[in-house]
Amino acid sequence: MSRRFTAGAVATVTGLALTVTGLSVPAGAAPSSSQTFTVVAEDGVSAAAALAEIQAAGGTVVTRIDDVGVFQVTSDKLDFTDRIAEADTLIGAVEQKAIGRKPKLDPVEQEALLTAINGKSSGKGSDSGKGSGGKGSGGKGKKMDPLDDKLWGLDMIRADKARKKEPGDQRVTVGVLDTGLDASHPDIAPNFNWALSRNFAPDLPEVDGECEVASCLDPVGTDDGGHGTHVAGTIGAAANGFGLSGVAPNVSLVELKGGQDSGYFFLEPVVQSLLHAGRAGLDVVNMSFYVDPWLYNCTANPADSPEHQAEQRAIIKAMKRALNFAHEQGVTLVGSLGNNHEDLGDPRIDTSSPDFGDTPPYPREIDNDSCWDLPVEGPHVIGVSAVGPSGKKAAYSNYGTEQISIAAPGGWYRDGFGTDTFSTYPNLILSTYPEKVLKEDGLVDADGNIDPSAEGIVFKDCKSNGECGYYRYLQGTSMASPHASGVAALIVSKHGKKQGHTGYGLAPELVEQHLYRTATEQACPTPRLQQYRDEGRDETYDAYCAGGRSFNGFYGHGVIDAYTAVTTPLKSHGRP
């Protein structure tokens, strides 16, 4: 699915364009039967024409994003989506429904914990006993920070050596489009950029739980999901002699909260986040998610109803416009390839969509030419697969020559079959995590002590003044992508140039080319068809590696190499 997308002119009038940090009706509004929708205009349609059609269909515009032809609308019309689909100037409407379905829980990322809970394995392996009571060692050892000796990913990509040449520049801003960032964490706080951070995803009580503030819009600097803080730590946890450090420990971290606390990522908050990233001049944005409720958004899948088809066409158009906008404003876009253990160029039947709303999931055959896994299959996105400590592609990781760009450490609990490292926690990725979420999940008690069930999975490091930080192991392409985003940030830091009076950056095309050119090439394994029966996986995990050493479906251009990226001169032109 290697496609180029050129957004047409949208919203060509010069009317007022409202930019707000939210998508819901104000919390103080009186209860009503109105529903909230994201409406997307056709290419070349003026804002005035789109507004007229929306109003004629019975909708009231709450916010509008003229740059990408997206409108947040409320309506009490039961057939509103049908009316929008029939309008000549509009592509479709995506309804925001909250019906109380169980929050998303990625079993891949949580595999080690779930295994421990089920009593199948202690999982501690060679890491057991390091840091008594789950605490850091208290000393720097051979690395900068106490827990860095557990970060095999930094060693694999030589980030530990790279930081001696280039630890990152504070002027370089990395947006974490995720569930939020815990700015109170001692390893996140030094690099957190309060001025540029935003929350675009108000809590939805039916799936996120009770709102903690009256507006349901959590303050910037909080993360009630945990995923975003883990991602951010891998990118840029501070190298401060405490806890652990990230790939680029001196860059600035920007919260782009486009995901719900429960783990869902809906269209409007994601679009708002990408638009803000472009307008604010961010250098890199990491995207470790897919846009709900469709694993694959298709233009006209015969298994889908006309309403669902229109909804997916709207998601495709809005996402491609937003990604193009961010790229054109100088943002390097990095995305996780996904944990569905499939070739994105030859996808299996989708049985997981829609994962939200009134309609339960149903089987959908996926046509490679008309369906997209967004954002990673969108324009200008660097797609990252996951490898384990052995360097092998993790069994869960998506792959395929059409969408892969590079590979990076994502963790693989079942790596190392036949050795004492098989199915052990140190095979995973350790990073920062909010204390609040760990307590809510029962992994840390009210006094801040690690629960015995989480020993070896959760770690704690405390300063002499009593301030503590918490860390936990996870795995997934969500953990691989931030390694690549961190190297991208180092590339901008090392090779960027001043822009204007106060700006600093590097064209995303140059960042992407340099990332590929400096990656460590890795050939396909022998045999090319990899099976994971020893690891307990069935034939649906079988993966065929196509391509040569310089580029293939498992590793793309290779495994990222931070040291080579900051010690190799930048080429200002040419193809990767």
CSV table of C-alpha atoms in Angstrom, one decimal, residues 231-459:
chain,number,residue,atom,x,y,z
A,231,VAL,CA,6.4,6.2,25.2
A,232,ALA,CA,7.8,9.6,26.2
A,233,GLY,CA,10.4,8.1,28.6
A,234,THR,CA,11.9,6.0,25.8
A,235,ILE,CA,12.1,9.1,23.6
A,236,GLY,CA,13.5,11.5,26.1
A,237,ALA,CA,13.7,10.6,29.8
A,238,ALA,CA,16.3,12.9,31.3
A,239,ALA,CA,19.8,11.7,31.9
A,240,ASN,CA,19.9,13.0,35.4
A,241,GLY,CA,21.5,10.3,37.5
A,242,PHE,CA,18.1,9.1,38.5
A,243,GLY,CA,15.8,6.3,37.2
A,244,LEU,CA,16.5,5.8,33.6
A,245,SER,CA,17.2,7.8,30.5
A,246,GLY,CA,15.8,8.0,26.9
A,247,VAL,CA,17.3,7.8,23.5
A,248,ALA,CA,17.5,11.7,23.3
A,249,PRO,CA,17.7,12.8,26.9
A,250,ASN,CA,18.0,16.5,26.3
A,251,VAL,CA,15.2,17.2,23.8
A,252,SER,CA,11.9,18.8,24.7
A,253,LEU,CA,8.8,16.6,25.2
A,254,VAL,CA,5.4,17.9,24.1
A,255,GLU,CA,2.1,16.4,25.2
A,256,LEU,CA,-0.4,15.9,22.4
A,257,LYS,CA,-3.2,14.2,24.2
A,258,GLY,CA,-5.3,12.7,21.3
A,259,GLY,CA,-6.0,9.4,23.0
A,260,GLN,CA,-8.6,8.6,25.7
A,261,ASP,CA,-7.5,7.3,29.1
A,262,SER,CA,-9.0,4.0,28.1
A,263,GLY,CA,-6.7,3.7,25.1
A,264,TYR,CA,-9.1,4.7,22.3
A,265,PHE,CA,-7.9,7.2,19.7
A,266,PHE,CA,-10.7,9.0,17.8
A,267,LEU,CA,-10.6,11.0,14.7
A,268,GLU,CA,-11.2,14.6,15.9
A,269,PRO,CA,-8.6,14.7,18.7
A,270,VAL,CA,-6.0,13.1,16.5
A,271,VAL,CA,-6.6,15.6,13.7
A,272,GLN,CA,-6.5,18.5,16.2
A,273,SER,CA,-3.2,17.1,17.6
A,274,LEU,CA,-1.6,16.9,14.2
A,275,LEU,CA,-2.8,20.4,13.2
A,276,HIS,CA,-1.4,21.8,16.5
A,277,ALA,CA,1.9,20.0,15.8
A,278,GLY,CA,2.2,21.7,12.5
A,279,ARG,CA,1.2,25.1,13.6
A,280,ALA,CA,3.4,25.0,16.7
A,281,GLY,CA,6.4,23.9,14.6
A,282,LEU,CA,7.2,20.6,16.3
A,283,ASP,CA,10.1,18.7,14.9
A,284,VAL,CA,8.9,15.1,15.4
A,285,VAL,CA,5.6,13.5,16.3
A,286,ASN,CA,5.4,9.9,17.6
A,287,MET,CA,2.2,8.0,16.9
A,288,SER,CA,1.9,4.6,18.6
A,289,PHE,CA,-1.7,3.8,17.9
A,290,TYR,CA,-4.4,3.3,15.2
A,291,VAL,CA,-7.5,5.5,14.7
A,292,ASP,CA,-10.6,3.8,16.2
A,293,PRO,CA,-13.0,2.2,15.6
A,294,TRP,CA,-11.6,0.6,12.4
A,295,LEU,CA,-8.4,-1.4,12.3
A,296,TYR,CA,-8.5,-0.8,8.5
A,297,ASN,CA,-10.5,2.1,7.1
A,298,CYS,CA,-11.9,1.1,3.6
A,299,THR,CA,-13.4,3.3,1.0
A,300,ALA,CA,-16.2,0.8,0.0
A,301,ASN,CA,-15.9,-2.5,1.8
A,302,PRO,CA,-18.9,-4.6,0.7
A,303,ALA,CA,-19.1,-6.0,4.3
A,304,ASP,CA,-19.8,-2.5,5.6
A,305,SER,CA,-23.1,-0.7,5.7
A,306,PRO,CA,-23.4,2.5,3.6
A,307,GLU,CA,-23.2,4.5,6.8
A,308,HIS,CA,-20.0,2.8,7.9
A,309,GLN,CA,-18.5,3.2,4.4
A,310,ALA,CA,-19.1,6.9,4.5
A,311,GLU,CA,-17.6,7.1,8.0
A,312,GLN,CA,-14.4,5.3,6.9
A,313,ARG,CA,-14.1,7.5,3.8
A,314,ALA,CA,-14.3,10.5,6.1
A,315,ILE,CA,-11.6,9.1,8.4
A,316,ILE,CA,-9.3,8.4,5.5
A,317,LYS,CA,-9.7,11.8,4.0
A,318,ALA,CA,-9.3,13.7,7.3
A,319,MET,CA,-6.3,11.8,8.4
A,320,LYS,CA,-4.5,12.1,5.1
A,321,ARG,CA,-5.1,15.8,5.1
A,322,ALA,CA,-3.9,16.2,8.7
A,323,LEU,CA,-0.7,14.2,8.1
A,324,ASN,CA,0.0,16.1,4.9
A,325,PHE,CA,-0.5,19.4,6.8
A,326,ALA,CA,1.9,18.4,9.6
A,327,HIS,CA,4.5,17.2,7.1
A,328,GLU,CA,4.3,20.4,5.0
A,329,GLN,CA,4.9,22.4,8.2
A,330,GLY,CA,8.1,20.5,8.9
A,331,VAL,CA,7.0,17.7,11.2
A,332,THR,CA,8.8,14.3,10.9
A,333,LEU,CA,6.0,11.7,11.5
A,334,VAL,CA,6.9,8.3,13.1
A,335,GLY,CA,4.3,5.5,13.6
A,336,SER,CA,4.2,2.0,15.0
A,337,LEU,CA,3.5,-0.7,12.5
A,338,GLY,CA,1.1,-2.5,14.7
A,339,ASN,CA,0.8,-5.7,16.8
A,340,ASN,CA,-1.5,-7.8,14.6
A,341,HIS,CA,1.3,-10.1,13.3
A,342,GLU,CA,0.4,-9.6,9.7
A,343,ASP,CA,1.8,-8.4,6.4
A,344,LEU,CA,0.2,-5.0,5.9
A,345,GLY,CA,0.5,-5.6,2.1
A,346,ASP,CA,-1.6,-8.7,2.4
A,347,PRO,CA,-3.9,-8.3,5.4
A,348,ARG,CA,-6.0,-11.0,6.9
A,349,ILE,CA,-9.7,-10.9,7.5
A,350,ASP,CA,-10.4,-8.2,10.1
A,351,THR,CA,-12.5,-9.6,12.9
A,352,SER,CA,-11.8,-6.8,15.5
A,353,SER,CA,-13.7,-3.8,13.9
A,354,PRO,CA,-15.5,-1.8,14.8
A,355,ASP,CA,-14.0,-1.8,18.3
A,356,PHE,CA,-16.3,0.9,19.6
A,357,GLY,CA,-20.0,1.9,19.1
A,358,ASP,CA,-23.3,0.2,18.8
A,359,THR,CA,-22.2,-2.4,16.2
A,360,PRO,CA,-20.2,-5.4,17.5
A,361,PRO,CA,-17.1,-6.5,15.5
A,362,TYR,CA,-17.8,-8.6,12.4
A,363,PRO,CA,-15.6,-10.3,9.7
A,364,ARG,CA,-14.4,-8.0,6.9
A,365,GLU,CA,-12.2,-9.0,4.1
A,366,ILE,CA,-9.6,-6.3,3.6
A,367,ASP,CA,-8.7,-5.1,0.1
A,368,ASN,CA,-5.1,-4.0,0.0
A,369,ASP,CA,-5.8,-1.3,-2.6
A,370,SER,CA,-8.7,0.4,-0.9
A,371,CYS,CA,-8.1,0.0,2.8
A,372,TRP,CA,-5.7,1.8,5.2
A,373,ASP,CA,-4.4,1.2,8.7
A,374,LEU,CA,-4.1,4.8,9.9
A,375,PRO,CA,-2.0,6.6,10.7
A,376,VAL,CA,0.9,4.3,9.8
A,377,GLU,CA,-0.3,3.7,6.2
A,378,GLY,CA,-0.9,7.4,5.7
A,379,PRO,CA,1.4,9.8,3.8
A,380,HIS,CA,4.8,10.7,5.1
A,381,VAL,CA,4.7,8.3,8.1
A,382,ILE,CA,7.8,6.4,9.0
A,383,GLY,CA,6.6,2.9,9.8
A,384,VAL,CA,8.5,1.0,12.5
A,385,SER,CA,8.5,-2.8,13.2
A,386,ALA,CA,9.6,-4.3,16.5
A,387,VAL,CA,12.5,-6.6,17.3
A,388,GLY,CA,13.5,-8.4,20.5
A,389,PRO,CA,16.8,-8.5,22.3
A,390,SER,CA,18.1,-11.2,19.9
A,391,GLY,CA,17.5,-8.9,16.9
A,392,LYS,CA,14.7,-11.1,15.5
A,393,LYS,CA,11.4,-9.7,14.4
A,394,ALA,CA,9.0,-10.0,17.3
A,395,ALA,CA,6.3,-12.6,16.5
A,396,TYR,CA,3.5,-10.0,17.2
A,397,SER,CA,4.9,-7.3,15.0
A,398,ASN,CA,3.3,-6.4,11.7
A,399,TYR,CA,5.7,-6.3,8.7
A,400,GLY,CA,5.7,-6.1,4.9
A,401,THR,CA,7.7,-4.3,2.2
A,402,GLU,CA,4.8,-2.0,1.3
A,403,GLN,CA,4.7,-0.2,4.6
A,404,ILE,CA,7.7,-0.9,6.7
A,405,SER,CA,10.5,1.7,6.9
A,406,ILE,CA,12.8,0.6,9.7
A,407,ALA,CA,13.0,-1.7,12.7
A,408,ALA,CA,13.7,-0.8,16.3
A,409,PRO,CA,13.7,-2.4,19.8
A,410,GLY,CA,10.1,-3.1,20.9
A,411,GLY,CA,10.6,-6.0,23.2
A,412,TRP,CA,9.6,-9.6,22.9
A,413,TYR,CA,8.7,-11.6,26.0
A,414,ARG,CA,9.1,-14.9,24.2
A,415,ASP,CA,12.5,-14.1,22.7
A,416,GLY,CA,15.4,-16.4,23.4
A,417,PHE,CA,13.8,-19.8,23.1
A,418,GLY,CA,16.1,-22.5,24.3
A,419,THR,CA,18.0,-20.2,26.7
A,420,ASP,CA,17.3,-19.0,30.2
A,421,THR,CA,16.1,-15.6,28.9
A,422,PHE,CA,13.0,-17.2,27.2
A,423,SER,CA,9.8,-15.7,28.5
A,424,THR,CA,11.5,-13.3,31.0
A,425,TYR,CA,10.8,-9.7,31.8
A,426,PRO,CA,14.2,-8.3,30.7
A,427,ASN,CA,13.2,-9.1,27.1
A,428,LEU,CA,10.7,-6.2,27.4
A,429,ILE,CA,11.1,-2.4,27.2
A,430,LEU,CA,11.4,-0.6,30.6
A,431,SER,CA,10.3,3.0,30.7
A,432,THR,CA,8.6,5.7,32.8
A,433,TYR,CA,5.1,5.2,34.1
A,434,PRO,CA,2.7,7.2,36.2
A,435,GLU,CA,2.4,6.3,39.9
A,436,LYS,CA,-1.3,7.1,39.9
A,437,VAL,CA,-2.0,4.5,37.1
A,438,LEU,CA,0.1,1.8,38.8
A,439,LYS,CA,-1.9,2.3,42.0
A,440,GLU,CA,-5.2,2.2,40.1
A,441,ASP,CA,-4.1,-1.1,38.5
A,442,GLY,CA,-3.1,-2.6,41.8
A,443,LEU,CA,0.6,-2.9,41.0
A,444,VAL,CA,1.6,-0.3,43.6
A,445,ASP,CA,-0.2,0.0,47.0
A,446,ALA,CA,-1.5,3.2,48.6
A,447,ASP,CA,1.9,3.7,50.4
A,448,GLY,CA,3.8,3.5,47.2
A,449,ASN,CA,5.2,0.0,47.6
A,450,ILE,CA,5.3,-2.4,44.6
A,451,ASP,CA,2.8,-5.2,44.9
A,452,PRO,CA,4.5,-8.7,45.0
A,453,SER,CA,2.5,-9.6,41.8
A,454,ALA,CA,4.4,-6.8,40.0
A,455,GLU,CA,7.9,-7.6,41.3
A,456,GLY,CA,10.3,-7.6,38.4
A,457,ILE,CA,7.8,-5.8,36.1
A,458,VAL,CA,7.6,-2.5,38.0
A,459,PHE,CA,10.6,-0.6,39.4
